[in-house]
Amino acid sequence: EQTLKEKAPFPIGASIDPTHLKTNLRYKNVLIKEFNSITPENMMKMNMIQPAPNRFDYTKADELVNFAIQDKKRIHGHALIWHESLPTWVQNFQGDSLAWENLFKTHIQTVVGYYKGKLAGWDVVNEAIGNDGGTRNDNTNQGSIWRRKLGADYVARAFLYARQADPDVLLFYNDYGQESNPKKLQAIISLVQDLKRRNIPIDGLGLQMHIDINTSEAGINYAIQESVKTGLKIHISEIDIALNPSNSTLEKPTAEMLERQRQKYLMVVRAYKNLVPKAQQYGITQWNVGDADSWIRSYLKRNDFPLIFDVNYDRKPSYYGVLEGFK
Ligand code: G3I
């Protein structure tokens, strides 16, 4: 019977966690059979990979990389610089701007250098733009320590440092909310257009697409179209389509919800295929593998059913929506 990766006209991926890979055979089988690209959900984040100053620990990330290499899957690195998932020592770091710049550059170049030749691309900077379209230059939890300590242009330097460490890996800017927040979308587009104008090495744009069954389709089309105009490779990097955004307890999805989710997956995949020129198609990655391992359950603590495989890793109607979208 046909699988996603056999029918997909571009890479089709999932973000994964080494724990499930080891403990859940159905998870592993679906991953092997259906996907040809993986993104480490957490294991390449700074708190995991540099837990102490100049102590780099690749053990968990390498489990995923070795699994992917063995199974001939593409690997997308996530995420070198982000204001979340920072190790405590960085959050408490007391240093002058030179020391901060050195910490920043050392992290990027050590990690990119270590994975040189193994990854297709990196999310070099994740979520630098705030929901207000600003650069997260505030002291709330939405503020970025990198923005505060290094100045707004840290984004450009992150890309320069990454390129110096690996001449070939594709360098992405990754963010969320483009489909529902025109101000944020515009700020992201302006940011990457400015980087391109200055010949800062950037190859791709990640649209995370953490959406729900009510997300505007006009908004989705507009976000993809505007992103394509940058000429960068386009990665739908973390898609999931929640059924229960209002946070009410949802024991079981209704048939109507599952049908609406199927239509939304179909719409997004078809829009990507039709609106993104072949040369700019980096692919579509879903965030997590099945409903049971979705971050929405573990991180947001909300009982939702956002993916295309159910809690038993069986195919949902949405799975067939994705397949249909490939045509
Ligand atoms: O592994 C530890 C465990 O040992 C410990 O007992 C437990 C309780 O403290 O924490 C566990 O780590 C958690 C980790 O997920 C693994 O479950 C972290 O606390 C938790 O912060 C982490 O959440 C991740 C979140 O990013 C923050 O890094 C989610 O799994 C992950 O799905 C989510 O992914 C992000 C993308 O990176 C960027 N885009 C948005 C997306 C969703 O927020």
Short mmCIF file of C-alpha atoms and ligand atoms in Angstrom, two decimals:
data_model
loop_
_atom_site.label_atom_id
_atom_site.label_comp_id
_atom_site.label_asym_id
_atom_site.label_seq_id
_atom_site.Cartn_x
_atom_site.Cartn_y
_atom_site.Cartn_z
CA GLU A 1 0.00 0.00 0.00
CA GLN A 2 1.39 3.45 -0.83
CA THR A 3 3.15 5.46 1.87
CA LEU A 4 3.66 9.22 2.27
CA LYS A 5 7.33 9.18 1.27
CA GLU A 6 6.59 7.12 -1.84
CA LYS A 7 3.93 9.57 -3.03
CA ALA A 8 5.38 12.87 -1.80
CA PRO A 9 6.79 15.16 -4.54
CA PHE A 10 9.05 16.77 -1.90
CA PRO A 11 10.61 15.66 1.44
CA ILE A 12 8.01 14.70 4.04
CA GLY A 13 9.26 14.71 7.62
CA ALA A 14 8.47 14.50 11.30
CA SER A 15 10.14 15.81 14.43
CA ILE A 16 11.25 12.99 16.70
CA ASP A 17 12.29 12.20 20.24
CA PRO A 18 14.86 9.40 20.88
CA THR A 19 12.86 8.11 23.85
CA HIS A 20 9.85 7.13 21.74
CA LEU A 21 12.19 5.73 19.11
CA LYS A 22 13.49 3.26 21.66
CA THR A 23 10.32 2.45 23.56
CA ASN A 24 7.58 2.50 20.94
CA LEU A 25 7.78 0.07 18.02
CA ARG A 26 4.66 1.42 16.28
CA TYR A 27 6.16 4.94 16.44
CA LYS A 28 9.41 3.64 14.95
CA ASN A 29 7.70 1.63 12.20
CA VAL A 30 5.50 4.54 11.09
CA LEU A 31 8.56 6.79 11.09
CA ILE A 32 10.61 4.38 8.96
CA LYS A 33 7.79 3.57 6.56
CA GLU A 34 6.19 6.99 6.04
CA PHE A 35 8.83 9.73 6.36
CA ASN A 36 12.11 10.54 4.59
CA SER A 37 13.18 13.51 6.70
CA ILE A 38 13.61 14.02 10.45
CA THR A 39 14.02 17.00 12.74
CA PRO A 40 15.21 16.41 16.33
CA GLU A 41 12.34 17.78 18.44
CA ASN A 42 14.56 18.80 21.37
CA MET A 43 17.92 17.12 21.28
CA MET A 44 19.83 19.73 19.31
CA LYS A 45 18.61 22.66 21.40
CA MET A 46 21.21 24.54 23.42
CA ASN A 47 20.06 23.23 26.82
CA MET A 48 20.55 19.68 25.55
CA ILE A 49 23.70 20.09 23.53
CA GLN A 50 25.72 22.55 25.66
CA PRO A 51 24.41 21.91 29.19
CA ALA A 52 27.47 23.53 30.77
CA PRO A 53 30.02 26.07 29.51
CA ASN A 54 32.10 24.46 26.75
CA ARG A 55 30.72 21.03 27.66
CA PHE A 56 29.01 19.73 24.51
CA ASP A 57 26.94 16.56 24.78
CA TYR A 58 25.81 15.09 21.44
CA THR A 59 24.78 11.68 22.83
CA LYS A 60 21.01 12.02 22.40
CA ALA A 61 21.20 14.03 19.18
CA ASP A 62 23.56 11.43 17.72
CA GLU A 63 21.03 8.70 18.45
CA LEU A 64 18.63 10.48 16.10
CA VAL A 65 21.31 11.32 13.54
CA ASN A 66 22.58 7.75 13.43
CA PHE A 67 19.03 6.39 13.11
CA ALA A 68 18.35 8.79 10.23
CA ILE A 69 21.62 8.02 8.46
CA GLN A 70 20.98 4.27 8.81
CA ASP A 71 17.52 4.74 7.32
CA LYS A 72 18.75 7.13 4.61
CA LYS A 73 16.59 9.98 5.85
CA ARG A 74 17.35 13.67 5.48
CA ILE A 75 18.14 15.46 8.73
CA HIS A 76 17.12 19.04 9.51
CA GLY A 77 18.90 20.58 12.50
CA HIS A 78 16.83 22.51 15.06
CA ALA A 79 17.66 25.04 16.58
CA LEU A 80 21.00 26.77 17.05
CA ILE A 81 19.79 30.11 18.45
CA TRP A 82 16.44 30.48 20.26
CA HIS A 83 15.34 32.50 23.28
CA GLU A 84 13.80 29.36 24.82
CA SER A 85 15.41 26.07 25.92
CA LEU A 86 18.53 27.87 27.09
CA PRO A 87 20.76 26.14 29.63
CA THR A 88 20.69 27.75 33.06
CA TRP A 89 24.33 28.81 32.77
CA VAL A 90 23.44 30.98 29.75
CA GLN A 91 20.40 32.47 31.44
CA ASN A 92 22.63 33.46 34.38
CA PHE A 93 25.73 34.31 32.36
CA GLN A 94 27.45 37.46 33.61
CA GLY A 95 29.78 38.78 30.95
CA ASP A 96 30.48 41.86 28.86
CA SER A 97 29.29 42.07 25.27
CA LEU A 98 32.52 40.52 23.99
CA ALA A 99 32.06 37.51 26.29
CA TRP A 100 28.44 37.19 25.13
CA GLU A 101 29.48 37.39 21.48
CA ASN A 102 32.10 34.70 22.09
CA LEU A 103 29.56 32.41 23.84
CA PHE A 104 27.13 32.92 20.94
CA LYS A 105 29.73 32.33 18.20
CA THR A 106 31.32 29.35 19.96
CA HIS A 107 27.98 27.58 20.34
CA ILE A 108 27.04 28.03 16.70
CA GLN A 109 30.42 27.12 15.24
CA THR A 110 31.09 24.14 17.52
CA VAL A 111 27.69 22.52 16.84
CA VAL A 112 27.59 23.29 13.12
CA GLY A 113 31.18 22.06 12.81
CA TYR A 114 30.38 18.82 14.64
CA TYR A 115 27.47 17.99 12.32
CA LYS A 116 29.19 19.18 9.15
CA GLY A 117 28.36 16.89 6.23
CA LYS A 118 25.49 15.14 8.04
CA LEU A 119 22.61 17.64 7.99
CA ALA A 120 20.78 19.09 4.98
CA GLY A 121 19.84 22.27 6.81
CA TRP A 122 19.77 24.15 10.12
CA ASP A 123 17.25 26.35 11.83
CA VAL A 124 19.99 28.88 12.59
CA VAL A 125 17.70 31.35 14.36
CA ASN A 126 14.26 30.38 15.67
CA GLU A 127 11.46 32.86 16.48
CA ALA A 128 13.43 36.14 16.59
CA ILE A 129 10.30 38.14 15.71
CA GLY A 130 7.67 38.75 18.39
CA ASN A 131 3.92 38.49 17.91
CA ASP A 132 3.91 42.31 17.79
CA GLY A 133 6.28 42.24 14.80
CA GLY A 134 9.10 43.52 17.02
CA THR A 135 12.47 41.90 17.77
CA ARG A 136 11.64 40.57 21.25
CA ASN A 137 13.61 43.39 22.84
CA ASP A 138 11.73 43.28 26.14
CA ASN A 139 12.17 41.75 29.56
CA THR A 140 9.06 39.57 29.50
CA ASN A 141 9.31 35.82 28.93
CA GLN A 142 8.77 36.60 25.27
CA GLY A 143 11.97 38.64 25.30
CA SER A 144 15.16 37.30 23.73
CA ILE A 145 18.33 37.26 25.80
CA TRP A 146 20.27 37.23 22.52
CA ARG A 147 18.49 40.40 21.37
CA ARG A 148 19.20 42.10 24.69
CA LYS A 149 22.82 41.05 25.07
CA LEU A 150 23.95 41.16 21.42
CA GLY A 151 21.77 43.84 19.80
CA ALA A 152 19.18 43.38 17.02
CA ASP A 153 21.76 42.39 14.40
CA TYR A 154 22.64 39.13 16.17
CA VAL A 155 20.46 37.37 13.59
CA ALA A 156 22.81 38.33 10.73
CA ARG A 157 25.88 37.30 12.73
CA ALA A 158 24.34 33.93 13.58
CA PHE A 159 24.03 33.15 9.87
CA LEU A 160 27.57 34.39 9.16
CA TYR A 161 29.05 32.25 11.96
CA ALA A 162 27.09 29.19 10.81
CA ARG A 163 28.26 29.62 7.20
CA GLN A 164 31.89 29.96 8.33
CA ALA A 165 31.57 26.58 10.10
CA ASP A 166 29.96 24.75 7.16
CA PRO A 167 30.05 26.05 3.56
CA ASP A 168 27.31 23.72 2.34
CA VAL A 169 24.55 23.20 4.89
CA LEU A 170 21.35 25.15 4.12
CA LEU A 171 20.71 27.96 6.61
CA PHE A 172 17.10 28.66 7.64
CA TYR A 173 15.24 31.31 9.58
CA ASN A 174 12.30 29.59 11.35
CA ASP A 175 9.18 31.15 12.90
CA TYR A 176 5.45 30.69 13.60
CA GLY A 177 2.18 32.58 13.14
CA GLN A 178 2.79 33.92 9.62
CA GLU A 179 -0.63 32.57 8.53
CA SER A 180 -2.62 34.42 11.19
CA ASN A 181 -0.55 37.55 11.98
CA PRO A 182 0.10 39.80 8.93
CA LYS A 183 2.24 42.19 10.99
CA LYS A 184 4.51 39.36 12.09
CA LEU A 185 4.62 37.93 8.57
CA GLN A 186 5.67 41.32 7.20
CA ALA A 187 8.35 41.73 9.87
CA ILE A 188 9.77 38.27 9.06
CA ILE A 189 9.78 39.01 5.33
CA SER A 190 11.51 42.37 5.94
CA LEU A 191 14.09 40.69 8.15
CA VAL A 192 15.07 38.08 5.58
CA GLN A 193 14.94 40.56 2.68
CA ASP A 194 17.36 42.76 4.62
CA LEU A 195 19.68 39.79 5.22
CA LYS A 196 19.60 38.93 1.51
CA ARG A 197 20.27 42.54 0.50
CA ARG A 198 23.34 42.54 2.72
CA ASN A 199 24.55 39.22 1.25
CA ILE A 200 24.17 37.54 4.61
CA PRO A 201 24.17 33.78 3.88
CA ILE A 202 20.56 32.61 4.28
CA ASP A 203 19.01 29.83 2.18
CA GLY A 204 15.58 29.14 3.58
CA LEU A 205 12.51 30.15 5.52
CA GLY A 206 10.68 27.87 7.92
CA LEU A 207 6.95 28.43 8.46
CA GLN A 208 6.12 26.31 11.50
CA MET A 209 2.34 26.20 10.79
CA HIS A 210 1.13 25.27 14.26
CA ILE A 211 -2.49 25.85 13.17
CA ASP A 212 -5.98 24.53 13.93
CA ILE A 213 -9.10 23.55 12.02
CA ASN A 214 -10.35 27.16 12.14
CA THR A 215 -7.18 28.79 10.74
CA SER A 216 -7.93 31.01 7.76
CA GLU A 217 -7.06 29.42 4.43
CA ALA A 218 -6.60 32.86 2.90
CA GLY A 219 -4.05 33.51 5.64
CA ILE A 220 -2.24 30.25 4.87
CA ASN A 221 -2.12 31.00 1.13
CA TYR A 222 -0.95 34.58 1.74
CA ALA A 223 1.82 33.50 4.12
CA ILE A 224 3.14 30.93 1.63
CA GLN A 225 2.89 33.33 -1.35
CA GLU A 226 4.69 36.17 0.48
CA SER A 227 7.38 33.80 1.72
CA VAL A 228 7.94 32.39 -1.78
CA LYS A 229 8.61 35.95 -3.06
CA THR A 230 11.81 36.05 -1.00
CA GLY A 231 13.22 33.45 -3.39
CA LEU A 232 14.33 31.35 -0.40
CA LYS A 233 13.65 27.65 0.04
CA ILE A 234 10.37 27.19 1.87
CA HIS A 235 9.97 24.63 4.66
CA ILE A 236 6.65 24.04 6.35
CA SER A 237 8.67 23.04 9.37
CA GLU A 238 6.38 22.03 12.25
CA ILE A 239 2.83 21.52 11.02
CA ASP A 240 0.09 20.24 13.26
CA ILE A 241 -3.62 21.05 13.01
CA ALA A 242 -5.31 21.19 16.40
CA LEU A 243 -8.95 20.20 16.82
CA ASN A 244 -9.35 21.69 20.24
CA PRO A 245 -7.67 25.11 20.38
CA SER A 246 -10.21 26.45 22.86
CA ASN A 247 -8.61 24.19 25.46
CA SER A 248 -11.85 22.51 26.47
CA THR A 249 -11.36 18.86 27.42
CA LEU A 250 -11.96 16.83 24.30
CA GLU A 251 -12.23 13.12 25.03
CA LYS A 252 -12.65 11.96 21.47
CA PRO A 253 -12.70 13.90 18.16
CA THR A 254 -16.04 13.91 16.34
CA ALA A 255 -16.21 12.60 12.77
CA GLU A 256 -16.91 16.16 11.70
CA MET A 257 -13.72 17.44 13.35
CA LEU A 258 -11.66 14.69 11.72
CA GLU A 259 -13.16 15.54 8.34
CA ARG A 260 -12.39 19.24 8.79
CA GLN A 261 -8.83 18.32 9.79
CA ARG A 262 -8.51 16.13 6.69
CA GLN A 263 -9.63 19.03 4.50
CA LYS A 264 -7.19 21.42 6.19
CA TYR A 265 -4.21 19.07 5.75
CA LEU A 266 -5.25 18.59 2.13
CA MET A 267 -5.49 22.36 1.64
CA VAL A 268 -2.08 23.12 3.17
CA VAL A 269 -0.25 20.37 1.24
CA ARG A 270 -1.93 21.34 -2.03
CA ALA A 271 -1.22 25.04 -1.44
CA TYR A 272 2.43 24.25 -0.75
CA LYS A 273 2.71 22.10 -3.88
CA ASN A 274 0.98 24.66 -6.09
CA LEU A 275 2.39 27.91 -4.69
CA VAL A 276 6.02 26.96 -4.02
CA PRO A 277 8.16 26.55 -7.17
CA LYS A 278 9.86 23.15 -7.31
CA ALA A 279 13.33 24.65 -6.78
CA GLN A 280 12.13 26.26 -3.55
CA GLN A 281 10.41 23.18 -2.11
CA TYR A 282 12.42 22.09 0.93
CA GLY A 283 9.47 20.02 2.08
CA ILE A 284 6.87 19.63 4.80
CA THR A 285 7.66 18.44 8.34
CA GLN A 286 5.01 17.67 10.94
CA TRP A 287 5.70 18.25 14.58
CA ASN A 288 5.83 14.82 16.26
CA VAL A 289 4.62 11.54 14.74
CA GLY A 290 1.20 10.71 16.18
CA ASP A 291 -1.48 12.24 18.40
CA ALA A 292 -0.10 10.45 21.47
CA ASP A 293 3.37 12.05 21.26
CA SER A 294 2.24 15.55 20.27
CA TRP A 295 3.87 18.41 22.17
CA ILE A 296 0.36 19.84 22.60
CA ARG A 297 -0.35 17.03 25.04
CA SER A 298 3.03 16.93 26.82
CA TYR A 299 3.98 20.63 26.75
CA LEU A 300 0.65 22.48 26.53
CA LYS A 301 -1.07 19.81 28.64
CA ARG A 302 -4.08 19.86 26.32
CA ASN A 303 -5.87 16.74 25.10
CA ASP A 304 -5.76 17.25 21.37
CA PHE A 305 -5.55 15.16 18.21
CA PRO A 306 -3.47 17.39 15.87
CA LEU A 307 -1.65 14.89 13.65
CA ILE A 308 -2.35 12.40 10.88
CA PHE A 309 -1.71 9.26 12.93
CA ASP A 310 -3.93 8.48 15.90
CA VAL A 311 -2.90 7.40 19.40
CA ASN A 312 -2.21 3.88 18.08
CA TYR A 313 -0.21 5.21 15.12
CA ASP A 314 -2.97 4.14 12.74
CA ARG A 315 -3.83 6.40 9.79
CA LYS A 316 -6.52 9.04 10.32
CA PRO A 317 -8.62 10.68 7.58
CA SER A 318 -5.98 13.48 7.63
CA TYR A 319 -3.37 11.00 6.41
CA TYR A 320 -5.41 10.61 3.23
CA GLY A 321 -5.79 14.39 3.06
CA VAL A 322 -2.00 14.69 2.88
CA LEU A 323 -1.80 11.98 0.21
CA GLU A 324 -4.51 13.72 -1.81
CA GLY A 325 -2.64 17.02 -1.48
CA PHE A 326 0.42 15.47 -3.16
CA LYS A 327 -1.51 14.89 -6.41
O1 G3I B 1 13.38 15.59 29.18
C1 G3I B 1 13.01 16.34 30.34
C2 G3I B 1 12.66 15.39 31.47
O2 G3I B 1 13.84 14.70 31.85
C3 G3I B 1 12.11 16.19 32.64
O3 G3I B 1 11.70 15.29 33.65
C4 G3I B 1 10.92 17.03 32.16
C5 G3I B 1 10.30 17.83 33.27
O4 G3I B 1 11.16 18.94 33.55
O5 G3I B 1 11.36 17.94 31.13
C6 G3I B 1 11.77 17.19 30.00
O6 G3I B 1 12.18 18.11 29.02
C7 G3I B 1 11.08 18.75 28.37
C8 G3I B 1 11.18 18.44 26.87
O7 G3I B 1 10.19 19.18 26.14
C9 G3I B 1 11.02 16.95 26.57
O8 G3I B 1 9.70 16.59 26.91
C10 G3I B 1 11.22 20.24 28.61
O9 G3I B 1 10.94 20.49 29.97
C11 G3I B 1 10.23 20.99 27.75
O10 G3I B 1 10.50 22.38 27.84
C12 G3I B 1 10.37 20.58 26.27
O11 G3I B 1 9.35 21.23 25.51
C13 G3I B 1 9.63 21.36 24.11
C14 G3I B 1 9.44 22.85 23.73
O12 G3I B 1 9.64 23.01 22.32
C15 G3I B 1 10.45 23.72 24.44
O13 G3I B 1 11.74 23.36 24.03
C16 G3I B 1 8.63 20.52 23.32
O14 G3I B 1 8.86 19.14 23.58
C17 G3I B 1 8.79 20.79 21.84
O15 G3I B 1 7.81 20.10 21.08
C18 G3I B 1 8.65 22.29 21.56
O16 G3I B 1 8.90 22.48 20.21
C19 G3I B 1 8.86 23.87 19.76
C20 G3I B 1 9.92 24.04 18.70
O17 G3I B 1 11.18 23.69 19.23
C21 G3I B 1 9.91 25.48 18.17
N1 G3I B 1 8.59 25.83 17.66
C22 G3I B 1 7.51 25.64 18.62
C23 G3I B 1 7.49 24.19 19.11
C24 G3I B 1 6.34 23.97 20.06
O18 G3I B 1 6.53 24.78 21.20
#
